[in-house]
Tab-separated table of C-alpha atoms in Angstrom:
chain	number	residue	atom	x	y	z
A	105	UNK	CA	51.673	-61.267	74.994
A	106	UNK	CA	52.745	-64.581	74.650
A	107	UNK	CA	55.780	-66.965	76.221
A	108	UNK	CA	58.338	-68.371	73.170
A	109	UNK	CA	60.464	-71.259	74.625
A	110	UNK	CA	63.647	-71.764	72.700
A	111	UNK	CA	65.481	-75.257	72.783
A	112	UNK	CA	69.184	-74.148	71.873
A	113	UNK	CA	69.179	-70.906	72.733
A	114	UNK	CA	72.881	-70.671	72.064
A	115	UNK	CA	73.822	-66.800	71.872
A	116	UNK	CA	70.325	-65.539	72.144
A	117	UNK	CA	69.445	-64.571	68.483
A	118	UNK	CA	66.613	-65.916	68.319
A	119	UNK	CA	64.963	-64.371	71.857
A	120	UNK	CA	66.171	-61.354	70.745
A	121	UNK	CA	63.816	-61.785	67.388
A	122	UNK	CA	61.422	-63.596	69.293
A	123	UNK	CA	60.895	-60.866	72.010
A	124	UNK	CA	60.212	-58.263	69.575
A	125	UNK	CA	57.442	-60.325	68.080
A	126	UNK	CA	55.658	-60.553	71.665
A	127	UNK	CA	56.191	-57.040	73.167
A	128	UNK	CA	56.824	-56.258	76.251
A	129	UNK	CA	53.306	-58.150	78.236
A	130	UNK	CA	54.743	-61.326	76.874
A	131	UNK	CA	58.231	-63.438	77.771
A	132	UNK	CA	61.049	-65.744	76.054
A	133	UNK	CA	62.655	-68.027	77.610
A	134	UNK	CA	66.296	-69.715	76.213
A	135	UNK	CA	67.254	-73.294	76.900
A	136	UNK	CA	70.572	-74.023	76.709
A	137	UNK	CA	72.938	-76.789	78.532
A	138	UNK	CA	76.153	-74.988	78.819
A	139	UNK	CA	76.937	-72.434	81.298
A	140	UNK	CA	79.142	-70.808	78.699
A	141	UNK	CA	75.898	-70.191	76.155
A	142	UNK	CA	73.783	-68.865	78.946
A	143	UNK	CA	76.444	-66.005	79.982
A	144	UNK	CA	76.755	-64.740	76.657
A	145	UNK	CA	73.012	-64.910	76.016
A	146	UNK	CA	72.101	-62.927	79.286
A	147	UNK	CA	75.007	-60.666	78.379
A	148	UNK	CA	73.282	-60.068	74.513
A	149	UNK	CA	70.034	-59.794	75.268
A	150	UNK	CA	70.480	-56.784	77.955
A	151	UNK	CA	72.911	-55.281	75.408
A	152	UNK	CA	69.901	-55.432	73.509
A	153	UNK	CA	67.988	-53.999	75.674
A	154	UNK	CA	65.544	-56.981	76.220
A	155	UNK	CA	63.878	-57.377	79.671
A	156	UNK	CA	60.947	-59.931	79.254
A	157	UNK	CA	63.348	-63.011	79.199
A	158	UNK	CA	64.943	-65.781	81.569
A	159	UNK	CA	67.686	-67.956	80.396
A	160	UNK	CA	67.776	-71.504	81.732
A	161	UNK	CA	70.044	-74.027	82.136
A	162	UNK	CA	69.067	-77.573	81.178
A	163	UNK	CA	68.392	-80.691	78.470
A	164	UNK	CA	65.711	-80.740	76.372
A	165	UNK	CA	65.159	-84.136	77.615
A	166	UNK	CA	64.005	-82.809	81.087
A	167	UNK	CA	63.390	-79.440	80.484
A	168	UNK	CA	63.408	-77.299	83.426
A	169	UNK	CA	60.136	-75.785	82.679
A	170	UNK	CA	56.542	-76.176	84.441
A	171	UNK	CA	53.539	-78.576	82.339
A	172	UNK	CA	51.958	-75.977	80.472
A	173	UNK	CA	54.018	-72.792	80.792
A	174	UNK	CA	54.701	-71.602	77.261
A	175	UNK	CA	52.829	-70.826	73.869
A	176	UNK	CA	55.456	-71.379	71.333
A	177	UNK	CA	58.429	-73.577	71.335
A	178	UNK	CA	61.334	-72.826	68.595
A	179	UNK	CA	64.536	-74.180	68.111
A	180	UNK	CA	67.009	-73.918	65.491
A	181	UNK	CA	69.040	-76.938	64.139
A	182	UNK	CA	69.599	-78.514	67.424
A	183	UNK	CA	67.281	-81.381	67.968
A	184	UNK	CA	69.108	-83.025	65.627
A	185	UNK	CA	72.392	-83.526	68.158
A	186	UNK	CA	69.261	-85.379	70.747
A	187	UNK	CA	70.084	-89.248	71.359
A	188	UNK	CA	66.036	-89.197	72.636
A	189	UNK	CA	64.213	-86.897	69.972
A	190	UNK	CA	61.074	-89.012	71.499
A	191	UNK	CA	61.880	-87.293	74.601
A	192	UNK	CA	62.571	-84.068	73.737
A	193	UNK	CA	58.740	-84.297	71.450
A	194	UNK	CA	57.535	-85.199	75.050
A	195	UNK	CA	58.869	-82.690	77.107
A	196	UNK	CA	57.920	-80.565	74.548
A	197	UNK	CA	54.074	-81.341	74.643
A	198	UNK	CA	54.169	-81.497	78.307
A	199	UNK	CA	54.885	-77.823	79.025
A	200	UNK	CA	53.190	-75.702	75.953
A	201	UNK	CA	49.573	-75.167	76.843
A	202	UNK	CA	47.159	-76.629	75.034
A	203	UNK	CA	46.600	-74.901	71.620
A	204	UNK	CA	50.255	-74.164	72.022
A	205	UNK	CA	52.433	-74.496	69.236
A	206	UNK	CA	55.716	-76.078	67.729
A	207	UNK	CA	57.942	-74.301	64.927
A	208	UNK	CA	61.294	-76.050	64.642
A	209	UNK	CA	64.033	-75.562	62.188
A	210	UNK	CA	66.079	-78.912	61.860
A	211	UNK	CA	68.396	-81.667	59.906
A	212	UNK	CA	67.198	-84.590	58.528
A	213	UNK	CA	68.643	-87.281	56.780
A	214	UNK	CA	67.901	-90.045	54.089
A	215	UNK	CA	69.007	-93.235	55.157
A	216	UNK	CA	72.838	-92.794	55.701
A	217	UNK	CA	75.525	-95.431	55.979
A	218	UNK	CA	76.908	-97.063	59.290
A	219	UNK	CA	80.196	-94.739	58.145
A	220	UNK	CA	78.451	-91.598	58.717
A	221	UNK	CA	76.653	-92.103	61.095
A	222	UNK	CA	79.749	-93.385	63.046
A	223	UNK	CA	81.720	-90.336	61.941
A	224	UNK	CA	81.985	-87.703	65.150
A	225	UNK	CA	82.776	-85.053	62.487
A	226	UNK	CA	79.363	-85.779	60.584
A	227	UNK	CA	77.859	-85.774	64.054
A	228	UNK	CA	79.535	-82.091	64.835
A	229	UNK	CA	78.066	-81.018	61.235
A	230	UNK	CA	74.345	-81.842	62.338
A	231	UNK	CA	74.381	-85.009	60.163
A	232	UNK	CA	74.864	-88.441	61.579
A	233	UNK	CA	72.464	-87.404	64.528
A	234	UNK	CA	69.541	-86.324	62.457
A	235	UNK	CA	67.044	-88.811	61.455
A	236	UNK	CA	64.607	-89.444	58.325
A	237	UNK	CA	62.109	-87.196	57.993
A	238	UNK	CA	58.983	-89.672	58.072
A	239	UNK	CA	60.744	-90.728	61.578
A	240	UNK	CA	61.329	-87.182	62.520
A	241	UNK	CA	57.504	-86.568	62.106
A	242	UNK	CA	56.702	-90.045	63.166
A	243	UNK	CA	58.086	-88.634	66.911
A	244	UNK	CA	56.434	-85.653	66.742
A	245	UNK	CA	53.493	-87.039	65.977
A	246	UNK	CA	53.554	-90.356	68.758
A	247	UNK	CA	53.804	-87.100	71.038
A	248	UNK	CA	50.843	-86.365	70.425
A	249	UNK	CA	50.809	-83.565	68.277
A	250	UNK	CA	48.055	-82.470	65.655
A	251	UNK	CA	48.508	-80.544	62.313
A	252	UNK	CA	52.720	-81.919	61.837
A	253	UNK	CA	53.654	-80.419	58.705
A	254	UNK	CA	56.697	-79.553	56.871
A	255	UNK	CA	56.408	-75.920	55.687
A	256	UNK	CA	59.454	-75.877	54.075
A	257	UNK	CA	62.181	-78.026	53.142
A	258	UNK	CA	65.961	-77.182	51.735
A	259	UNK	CA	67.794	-80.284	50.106
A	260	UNK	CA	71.590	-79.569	50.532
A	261	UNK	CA	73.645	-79.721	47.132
A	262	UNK	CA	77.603	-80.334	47.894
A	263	UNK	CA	78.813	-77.113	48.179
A	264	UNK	CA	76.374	-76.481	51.341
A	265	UNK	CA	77.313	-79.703	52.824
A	266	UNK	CA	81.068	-78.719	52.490
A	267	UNK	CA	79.942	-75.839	54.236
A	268	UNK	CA	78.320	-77.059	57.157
A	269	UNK	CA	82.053	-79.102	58.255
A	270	UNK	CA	83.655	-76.237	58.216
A	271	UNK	CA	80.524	-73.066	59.362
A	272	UNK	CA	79.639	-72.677	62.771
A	273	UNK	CA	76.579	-71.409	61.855
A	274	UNK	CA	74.690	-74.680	62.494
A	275	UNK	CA	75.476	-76.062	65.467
A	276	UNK	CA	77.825	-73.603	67.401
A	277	UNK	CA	82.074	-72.984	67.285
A	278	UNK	CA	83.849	-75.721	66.287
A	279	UNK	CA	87.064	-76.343	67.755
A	280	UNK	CA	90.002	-74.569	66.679
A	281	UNK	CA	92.843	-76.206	65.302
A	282	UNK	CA	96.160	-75.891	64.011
A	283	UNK	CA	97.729	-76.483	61.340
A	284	UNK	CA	95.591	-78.281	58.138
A	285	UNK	CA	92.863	-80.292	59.441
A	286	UNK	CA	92.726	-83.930	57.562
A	287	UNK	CA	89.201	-84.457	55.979
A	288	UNK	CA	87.069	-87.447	57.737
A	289	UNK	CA	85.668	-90.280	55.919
A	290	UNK	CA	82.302	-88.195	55.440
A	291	UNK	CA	84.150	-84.975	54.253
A	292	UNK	CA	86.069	-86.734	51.642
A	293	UNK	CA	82.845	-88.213	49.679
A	294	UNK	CA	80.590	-85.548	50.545
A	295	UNK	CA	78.709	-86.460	46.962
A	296	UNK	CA	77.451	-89.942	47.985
A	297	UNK	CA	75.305	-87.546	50.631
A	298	UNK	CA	74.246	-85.147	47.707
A	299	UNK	CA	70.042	-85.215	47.979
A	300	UNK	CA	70.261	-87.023	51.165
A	301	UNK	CA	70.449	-84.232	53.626
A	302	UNK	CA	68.019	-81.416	54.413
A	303	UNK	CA	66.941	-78.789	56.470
A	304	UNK	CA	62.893	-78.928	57.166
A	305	UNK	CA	60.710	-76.045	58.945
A	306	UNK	CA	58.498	-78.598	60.905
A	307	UNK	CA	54.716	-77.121	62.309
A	308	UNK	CA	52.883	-79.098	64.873
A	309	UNK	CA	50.051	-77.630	67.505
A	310	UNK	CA	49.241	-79.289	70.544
A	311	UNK	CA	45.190	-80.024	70.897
């Protein structure tokens, strides 16, 4: 019975989840920027057979959403690729109603060097655009969220960071190339990042 905003939506996954979870008297609602994303999630979720949902297009920045409107907000290893997390925290407050809460999946970083965080293929791999996690709850928190906590945290050894150049599981398809693609900077010394990455389930709840 309750509304799930989703920053990120992408394909629709996680509406279709989500929808199950609050039956057919409540609503999801995907966020997504590109038109692209929001034809193949309106195209999954009726092959789905999902009809409590609305697809939207828009930044999480200035979300096109009214103060107040949802329950839940989720998102899924995107607020990472924000230049204004603060922002997005902000928007985010502004339309769940209050008791309404926050469950994010994201990136976060120890501190990096000026390399990576320079490196547009780091950036692609949800790295060099995530931030420390006492800033990333420092945000949440100046937005006025109660109860922040991290309910679970996975530290990424090499082999997973390899992975996440190269899967397009985190942050959507990565463009195709031909040919052997040369390694960046960030790719080729992948261990000096080894215990400096990680992927945190954040909870917060609006008052």
């Amino acid at each position: 019975g309750e509304v799930v905003l989703d920053l990120g939506s992408g394909a629709g996954l996680d509406l279709i989840l989500a929808s199950r979870k609050v039956g057919p008297t409540g609503k999801v609602i995907g966020l997504d920027m590109t038109p692209e994303m929001i034809v193949a999630a309106n195209a999954n979720l009726k092959k789905a057979g999902i009809t409590n949902f609305e697809i939207r297009q828009g930044e999480m920045e200035a979300m096109p959403v009214a103060d107040g409107e949802v329950d839940w907000i989720i998102s899924n290893c995107v607020i990472n690729l924000s230049p204004d997390k603060a922002k997005v925290f902000a928007e985010s407050y502004r339309v769940l109603k209050p008791g309404g809460r926050m469950l994010v999946s994201d990136i976060v970083t120890g501190e990096l060097p000026d390399s990576v965080r320079a490196d547009i293929a780091a950036w692609v791999a949800c790295i060099s655009g995530a931030v420390e996690e006492s800033e990333y709850i420092r945000l949440v928190k100046q937005a006025g969220f109660a109860k922040v906590e991290v309910v679970d945290r996975l530290v990424y050894d090499e082999p997973s960071l390899r992975g996440m150049f190269c899967d397009s599981s985190c942050c959507g398809p990565q463009p195709v190339t031909i040919g052997k693609k040369e390694p960046s900077a960030t790719e080729a010394n992948l261990s000096a990042l080894v215990g400096k990455i990680a992927s945190i389930k954040l909870s917060a709840k609006k008052p």
